[in-house]
Short mmCIF file of C-alpha atoms in Angstrom, two decimals:
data_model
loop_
_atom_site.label_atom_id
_atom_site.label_comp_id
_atom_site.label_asym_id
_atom_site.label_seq_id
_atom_site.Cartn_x
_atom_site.Cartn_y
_atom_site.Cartn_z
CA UNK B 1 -6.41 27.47 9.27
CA UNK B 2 -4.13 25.39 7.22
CA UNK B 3 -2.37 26.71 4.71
CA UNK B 4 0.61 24.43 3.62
CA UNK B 5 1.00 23.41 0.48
CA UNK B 6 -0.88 22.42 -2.52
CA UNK B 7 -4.46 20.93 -1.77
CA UNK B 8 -4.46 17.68 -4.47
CA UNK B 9 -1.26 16.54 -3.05
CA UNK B 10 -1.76 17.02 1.14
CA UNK B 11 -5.65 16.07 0.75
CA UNK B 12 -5.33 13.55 -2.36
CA UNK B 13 -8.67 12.30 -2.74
CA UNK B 14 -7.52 7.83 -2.47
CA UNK B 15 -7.33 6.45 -5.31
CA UNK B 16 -9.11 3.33 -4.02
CA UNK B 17 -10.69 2.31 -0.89
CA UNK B 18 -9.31 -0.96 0.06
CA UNK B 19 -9.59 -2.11 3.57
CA UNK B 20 -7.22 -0.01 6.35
CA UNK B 21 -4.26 -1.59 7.53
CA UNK B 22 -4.33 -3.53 11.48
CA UNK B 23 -0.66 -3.00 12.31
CA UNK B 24 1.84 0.12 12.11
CA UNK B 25 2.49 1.21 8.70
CA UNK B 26 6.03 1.21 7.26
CA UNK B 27 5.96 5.01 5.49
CA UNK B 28 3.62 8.18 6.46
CA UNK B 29 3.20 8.31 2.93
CA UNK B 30 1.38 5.06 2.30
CA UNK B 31 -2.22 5.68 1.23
CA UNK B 32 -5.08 3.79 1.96
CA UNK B 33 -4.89 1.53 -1.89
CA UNK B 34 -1.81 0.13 0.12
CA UNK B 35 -4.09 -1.28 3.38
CA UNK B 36 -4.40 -4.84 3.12
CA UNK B 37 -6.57 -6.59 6.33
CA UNK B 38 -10.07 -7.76 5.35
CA UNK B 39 -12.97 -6.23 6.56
CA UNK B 40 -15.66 -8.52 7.93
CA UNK B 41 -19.22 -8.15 7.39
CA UNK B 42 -21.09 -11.21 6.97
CA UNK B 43 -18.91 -12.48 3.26
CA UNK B 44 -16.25 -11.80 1.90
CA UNK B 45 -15.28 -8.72 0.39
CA UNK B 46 -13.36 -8.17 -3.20
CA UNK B 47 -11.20 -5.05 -4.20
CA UNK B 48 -11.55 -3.64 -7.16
CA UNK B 49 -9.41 -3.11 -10.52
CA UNK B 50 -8.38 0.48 -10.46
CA UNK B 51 -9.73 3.05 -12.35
CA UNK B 52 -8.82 6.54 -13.63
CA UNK B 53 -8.55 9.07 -11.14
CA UNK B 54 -11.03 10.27 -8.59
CA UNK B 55 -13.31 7.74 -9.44
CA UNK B 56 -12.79 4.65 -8.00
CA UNK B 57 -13.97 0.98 -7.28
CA UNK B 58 -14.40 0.28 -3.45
CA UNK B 59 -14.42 -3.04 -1.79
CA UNK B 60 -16.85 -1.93 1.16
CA UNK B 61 -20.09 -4.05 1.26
CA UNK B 62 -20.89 -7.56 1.03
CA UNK B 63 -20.87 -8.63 -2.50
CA UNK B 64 -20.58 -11.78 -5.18
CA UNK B 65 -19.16 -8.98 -8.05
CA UNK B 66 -15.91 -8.03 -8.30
CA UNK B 67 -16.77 -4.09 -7.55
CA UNK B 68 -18.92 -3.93 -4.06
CA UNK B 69 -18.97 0.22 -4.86
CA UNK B 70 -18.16 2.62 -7.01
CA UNK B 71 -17.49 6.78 -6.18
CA UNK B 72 -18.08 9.72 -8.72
CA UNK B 73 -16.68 13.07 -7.75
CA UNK B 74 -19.16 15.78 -8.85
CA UNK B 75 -18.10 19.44 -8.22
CA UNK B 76 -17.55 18.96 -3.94
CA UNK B 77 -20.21 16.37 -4.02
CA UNK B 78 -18.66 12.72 -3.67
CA UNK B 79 -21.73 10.16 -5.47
CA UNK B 80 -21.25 6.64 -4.03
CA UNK B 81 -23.19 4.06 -5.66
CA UNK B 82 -22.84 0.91 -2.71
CA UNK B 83 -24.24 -2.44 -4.31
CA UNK B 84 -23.91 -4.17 -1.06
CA UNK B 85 -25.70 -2.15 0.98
CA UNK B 86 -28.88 -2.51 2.88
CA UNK B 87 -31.74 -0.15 1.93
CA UNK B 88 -31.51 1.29 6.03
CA UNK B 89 -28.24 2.41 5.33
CA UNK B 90 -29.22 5.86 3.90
CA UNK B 91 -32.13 6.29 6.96
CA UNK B 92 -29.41 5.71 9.78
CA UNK B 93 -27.06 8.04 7.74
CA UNK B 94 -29.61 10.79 7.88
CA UNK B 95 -30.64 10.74 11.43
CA UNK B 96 -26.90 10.34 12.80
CA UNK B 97 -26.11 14.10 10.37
CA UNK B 98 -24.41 16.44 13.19
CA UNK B 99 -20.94 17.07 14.62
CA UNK B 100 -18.32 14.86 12.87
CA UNK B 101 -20.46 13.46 11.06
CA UNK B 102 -20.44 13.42 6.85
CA UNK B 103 -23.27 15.31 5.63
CA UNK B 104 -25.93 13.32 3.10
CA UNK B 105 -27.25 15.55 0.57
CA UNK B 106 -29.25 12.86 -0.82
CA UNK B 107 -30.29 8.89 -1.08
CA UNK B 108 -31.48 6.87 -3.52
CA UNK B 109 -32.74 2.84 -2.62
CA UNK B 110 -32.59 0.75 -5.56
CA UNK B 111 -35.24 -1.85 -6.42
CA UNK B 112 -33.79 -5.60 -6.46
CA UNK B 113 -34.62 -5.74 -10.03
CA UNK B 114 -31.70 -3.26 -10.91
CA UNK B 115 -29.37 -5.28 -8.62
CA UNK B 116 -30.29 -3.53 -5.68
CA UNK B 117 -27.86 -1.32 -3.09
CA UNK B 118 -27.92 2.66 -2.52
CA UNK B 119 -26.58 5.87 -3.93
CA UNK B 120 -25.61 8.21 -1.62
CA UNK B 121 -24.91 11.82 -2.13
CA UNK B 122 -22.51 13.21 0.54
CA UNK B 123 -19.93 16.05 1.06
CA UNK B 124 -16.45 15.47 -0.56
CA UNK B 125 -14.33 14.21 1.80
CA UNK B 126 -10.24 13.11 1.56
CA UNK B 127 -7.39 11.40 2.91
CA UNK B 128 -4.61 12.92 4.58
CA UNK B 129 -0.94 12.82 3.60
CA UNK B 130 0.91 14.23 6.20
CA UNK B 131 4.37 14.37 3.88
CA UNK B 132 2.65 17.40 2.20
CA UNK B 133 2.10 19.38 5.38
CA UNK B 134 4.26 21.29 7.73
CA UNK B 135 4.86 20.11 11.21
CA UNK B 136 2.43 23.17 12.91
CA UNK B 137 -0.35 21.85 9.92
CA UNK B 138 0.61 17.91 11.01
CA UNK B 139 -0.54 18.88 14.59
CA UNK B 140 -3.68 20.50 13.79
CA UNK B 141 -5.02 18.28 11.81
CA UNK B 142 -4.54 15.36 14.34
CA UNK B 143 -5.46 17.53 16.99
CA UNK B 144 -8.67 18.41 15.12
CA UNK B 145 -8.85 14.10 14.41
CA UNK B 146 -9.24 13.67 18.51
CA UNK B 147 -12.30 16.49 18.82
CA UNK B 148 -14.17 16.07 15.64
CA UNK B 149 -14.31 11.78 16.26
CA UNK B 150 -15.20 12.38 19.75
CA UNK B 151 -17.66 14.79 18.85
CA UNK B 152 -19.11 12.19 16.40
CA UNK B 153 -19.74 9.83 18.62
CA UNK B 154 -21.25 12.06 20.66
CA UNK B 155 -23.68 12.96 17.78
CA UNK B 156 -23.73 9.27 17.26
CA UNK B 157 -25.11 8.47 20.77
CA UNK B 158 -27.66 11.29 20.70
CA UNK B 159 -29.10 9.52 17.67
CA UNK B 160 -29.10 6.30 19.39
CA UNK B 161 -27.09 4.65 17.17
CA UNK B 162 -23.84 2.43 16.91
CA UNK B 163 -21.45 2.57 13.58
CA UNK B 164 -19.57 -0.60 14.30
CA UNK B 165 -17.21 0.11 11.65
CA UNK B 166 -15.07 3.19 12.04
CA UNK B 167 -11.14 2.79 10.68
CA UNK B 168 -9.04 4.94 8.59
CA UNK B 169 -11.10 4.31 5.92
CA UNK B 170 -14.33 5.86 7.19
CA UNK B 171 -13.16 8.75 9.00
CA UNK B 172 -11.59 10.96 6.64
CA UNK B 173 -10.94 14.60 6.28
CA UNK B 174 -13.11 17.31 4.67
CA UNK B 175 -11.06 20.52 3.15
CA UNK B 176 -14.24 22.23 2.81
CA UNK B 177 -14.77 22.90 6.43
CA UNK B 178 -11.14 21.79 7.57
CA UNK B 179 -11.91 19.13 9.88
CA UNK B 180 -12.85 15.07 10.26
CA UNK B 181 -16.20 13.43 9.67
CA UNK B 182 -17.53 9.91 9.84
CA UNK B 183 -19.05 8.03 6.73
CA UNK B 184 -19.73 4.69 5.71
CA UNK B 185 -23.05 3.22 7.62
CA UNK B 186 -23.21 0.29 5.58
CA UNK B 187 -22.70 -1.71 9.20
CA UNK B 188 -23.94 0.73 11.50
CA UNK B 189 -27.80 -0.59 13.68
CA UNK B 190 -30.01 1.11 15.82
CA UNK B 191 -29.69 0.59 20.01
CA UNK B 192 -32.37 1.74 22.51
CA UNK B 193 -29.30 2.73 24.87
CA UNK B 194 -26.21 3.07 23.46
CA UNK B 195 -24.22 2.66 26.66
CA UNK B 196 -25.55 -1.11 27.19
CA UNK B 197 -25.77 -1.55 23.23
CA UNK B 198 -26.96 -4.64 21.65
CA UNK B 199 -25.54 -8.00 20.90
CA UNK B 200 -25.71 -9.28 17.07
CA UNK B 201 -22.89 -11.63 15.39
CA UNK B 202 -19.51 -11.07 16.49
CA UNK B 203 -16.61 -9.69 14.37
CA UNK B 204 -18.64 -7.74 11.90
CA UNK B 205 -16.49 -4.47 11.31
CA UNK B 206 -12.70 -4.32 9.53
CA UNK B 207 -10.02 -6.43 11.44
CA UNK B 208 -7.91 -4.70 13.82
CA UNK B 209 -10.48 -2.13 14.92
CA UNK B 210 -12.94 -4.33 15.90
CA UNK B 211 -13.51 -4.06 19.63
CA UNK B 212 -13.07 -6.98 22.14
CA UNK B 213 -16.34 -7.61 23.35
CA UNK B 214 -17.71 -6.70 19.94
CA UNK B 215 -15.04 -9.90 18.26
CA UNK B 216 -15.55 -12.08 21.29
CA UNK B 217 -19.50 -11.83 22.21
CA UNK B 218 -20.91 -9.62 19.65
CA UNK B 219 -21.75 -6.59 21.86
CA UNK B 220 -21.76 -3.56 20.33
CA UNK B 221 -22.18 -0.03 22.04
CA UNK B 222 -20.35 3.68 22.16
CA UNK B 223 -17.77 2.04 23.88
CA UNK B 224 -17.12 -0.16 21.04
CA UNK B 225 -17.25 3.12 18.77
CA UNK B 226 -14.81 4.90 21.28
CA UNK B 227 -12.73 1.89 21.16
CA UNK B 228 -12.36 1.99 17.52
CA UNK B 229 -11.98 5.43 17.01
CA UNK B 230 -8.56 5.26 19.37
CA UNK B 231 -7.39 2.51 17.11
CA UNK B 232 -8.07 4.26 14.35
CA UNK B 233 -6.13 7.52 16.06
CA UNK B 234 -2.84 5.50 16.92
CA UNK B 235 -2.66 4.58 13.16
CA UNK B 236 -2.92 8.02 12.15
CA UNK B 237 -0.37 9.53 15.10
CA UNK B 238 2.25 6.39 13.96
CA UNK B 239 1.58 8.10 10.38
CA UNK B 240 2.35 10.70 11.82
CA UNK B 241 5.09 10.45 13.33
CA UNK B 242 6.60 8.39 11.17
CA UNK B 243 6.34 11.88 9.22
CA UNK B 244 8.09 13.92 12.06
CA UNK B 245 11.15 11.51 12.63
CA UNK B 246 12.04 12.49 8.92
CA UNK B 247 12.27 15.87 9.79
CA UNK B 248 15.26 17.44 11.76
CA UNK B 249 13.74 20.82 11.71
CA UNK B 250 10.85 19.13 13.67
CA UNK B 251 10.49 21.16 17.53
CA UNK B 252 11.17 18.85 20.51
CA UNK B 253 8.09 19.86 21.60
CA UNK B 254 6.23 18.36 19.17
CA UNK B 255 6.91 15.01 20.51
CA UNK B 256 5.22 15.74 23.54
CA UNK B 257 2.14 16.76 21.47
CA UNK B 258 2.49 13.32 20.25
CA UNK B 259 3.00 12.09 23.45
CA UNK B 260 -0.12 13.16 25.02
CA UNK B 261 -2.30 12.43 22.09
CA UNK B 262 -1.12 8.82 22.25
CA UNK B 263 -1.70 8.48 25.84
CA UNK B 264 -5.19 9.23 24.88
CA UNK B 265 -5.81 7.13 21.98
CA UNK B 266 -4.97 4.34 24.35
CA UNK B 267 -7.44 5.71 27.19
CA UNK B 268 -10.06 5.05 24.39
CA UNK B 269 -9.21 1.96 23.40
CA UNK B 270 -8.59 0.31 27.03
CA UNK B 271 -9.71 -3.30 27.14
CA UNK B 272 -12.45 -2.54 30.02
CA UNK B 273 -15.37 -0.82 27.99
CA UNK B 274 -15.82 1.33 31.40
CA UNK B 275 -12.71 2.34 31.41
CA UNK B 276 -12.72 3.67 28.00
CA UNK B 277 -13.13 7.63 28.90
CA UNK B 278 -12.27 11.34 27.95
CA UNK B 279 -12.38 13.45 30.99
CA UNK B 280 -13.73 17.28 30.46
CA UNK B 281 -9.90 18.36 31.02
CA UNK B 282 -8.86 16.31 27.93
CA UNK B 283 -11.76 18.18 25.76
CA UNK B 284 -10.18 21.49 27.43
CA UNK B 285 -6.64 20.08 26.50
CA UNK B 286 -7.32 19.27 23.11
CA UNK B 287 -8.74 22.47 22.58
CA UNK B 288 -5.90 24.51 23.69
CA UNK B 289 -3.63 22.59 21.43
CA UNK B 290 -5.78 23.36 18.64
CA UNK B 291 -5.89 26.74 19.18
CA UNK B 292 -2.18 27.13 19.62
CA UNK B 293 -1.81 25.22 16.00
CA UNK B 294 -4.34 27.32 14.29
CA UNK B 295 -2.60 30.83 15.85
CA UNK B 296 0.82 29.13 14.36
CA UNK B 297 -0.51 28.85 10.81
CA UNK B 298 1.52 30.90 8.57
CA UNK B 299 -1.92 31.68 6.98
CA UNK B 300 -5.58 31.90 8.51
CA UNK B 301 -7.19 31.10 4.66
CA UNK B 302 -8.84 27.97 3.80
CA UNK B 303 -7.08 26.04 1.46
CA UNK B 304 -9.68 25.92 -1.56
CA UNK B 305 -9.52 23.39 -4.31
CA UNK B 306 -8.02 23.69 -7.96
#
């Protein structure tokens, strides 16, 4: 399990959730308040001002007000109040609960006449800063990144249903049970087969992780998921790594780690939706690598918050 270093400053809850970033970041350090691409949904979407720590304004549904979202932190409970979400948002969230996917406590639809939206009550979930964590913690956790996203959308398909919008921001990382889980399903829809998928407006979803047939015809499927979710893996490997080259004590090895786990990030995220695969020898890979990690840890305790 991991074990390096202090909780609040490896898994710093963000201190705001503006939109993820399209290209390579500069620093491993930079956290998400620093992501500037728009996400597109229909309008346009506003940041918010910032507010006091670990309870923040979040520019993540369609909205005329300067706040689209707010989050409360209560005990390990995160309490997201989403003005610009649709009332189905909660219902989809339920029935996609399983692997990799954030657990929903609770849901509340609000009438119009209170200005409308959702409160959802999910599992506290955090970002990642890799400058807090040693290099045998670095490769767990992306390790674990690969499994627990494809074993959302696994979950995901079983449910029948697409999310259309995951990115850095909505796959984040849950100290609790020491892995990755999905959230946000502000943009996600129903499909009767979610190989095929269904076709609705194109571009909806944040820019740079928006799948090409998705931006160019408005098809959206599990390959457009699986496309996503290796876009969203390169940005956290270049985070990554960005990480490593700072360290000379780093193991040569370790870029081969890196290696591998880039070559399949871009497997998912080939142009052809068919060939956008994991073969039952990567699973097998991924899992070896993650139990090498985990038998590496200078400590098998969960880290627990303060």
């Amino acid at each position: 399990m991991l074990s390096q270093g202090d909780v609040d400053d490896a898994f710093p809850y963000p201190t705001s959730f503006g939109p993820p970033p399209s290209s390579r970041p500069s620093t491993a350090k930079r956290p998400h308040s620093q992501r500037t691409p728009s996400k597109k949904s229909g309008s346009p979407r506003t940041s918010s001002s910032g507010r006091p720590p670990r309870k923040r304004g979040r520019s993540d549904g369609p909205s005329r007000t300067r706040q689209a979202a707010s989050v409360a932190l209560v005990d390990d409970l995160a309490v997201k109040h989403k003005m610009g979400s649709a009332a189905e948002e909660p219902a989809l969230m339920r029935d996609s609960q399983g692997d990799g996917v954030a657990r929903l406590f609770g849901s509340i639809v609000l009438p119009r006449s209170n200005g409308g939206g959702v409160v959802l009550v999910e599992e506290c979930l955090d970002d990642v800063d890799f400058g807090q964590l040693s290099i045998n913690d670095i490769g767990l956790v992306l390790v674990r990144f690969f499994i627990d996203g494809l074993a959302a959308l696994g979950t995901l398909s079983r449910a029948g249903i697409v999310h259309r919008d995951i990115n850095p921001n909505n796959i984040m990382y849950s100290v609790a049970v020491q892995g990755w889980r999905v959230t946000d399903f502000d943009l996600a829809c129903r499909v009767d087969d979610p190989q095929t998928g269904v076709e609705l407006r194109p571009g909806a979803g944040t820019q740079g992780y928006i799948a090409p047939e998705a931006l160019d015809a408005g098809v959206y499927s599990a390959a457009s998921d699986m496309w996503s979710l290796g876009r969203t893996a390169a940005y956290f490997l270049s985070c990554a790594q960005d990480e490593v080259w700072r360290r000379p004590d780093a193991p040569h090895k370790f870029d081969d780690v890196l290696c591998h786990l880039e070559m399949i990030a871009h497997n998912m995220s080939a142009r052809e939706p068919a060939q956008r695969t994991v073969s039952p020898s990567v699973h097998e890979f991924l899992v070896d690598f993650h139990n090498e990690f985990q038998q590496n840890a200078a400590d098998n305790g969960f880290i627990a918050r303060r």
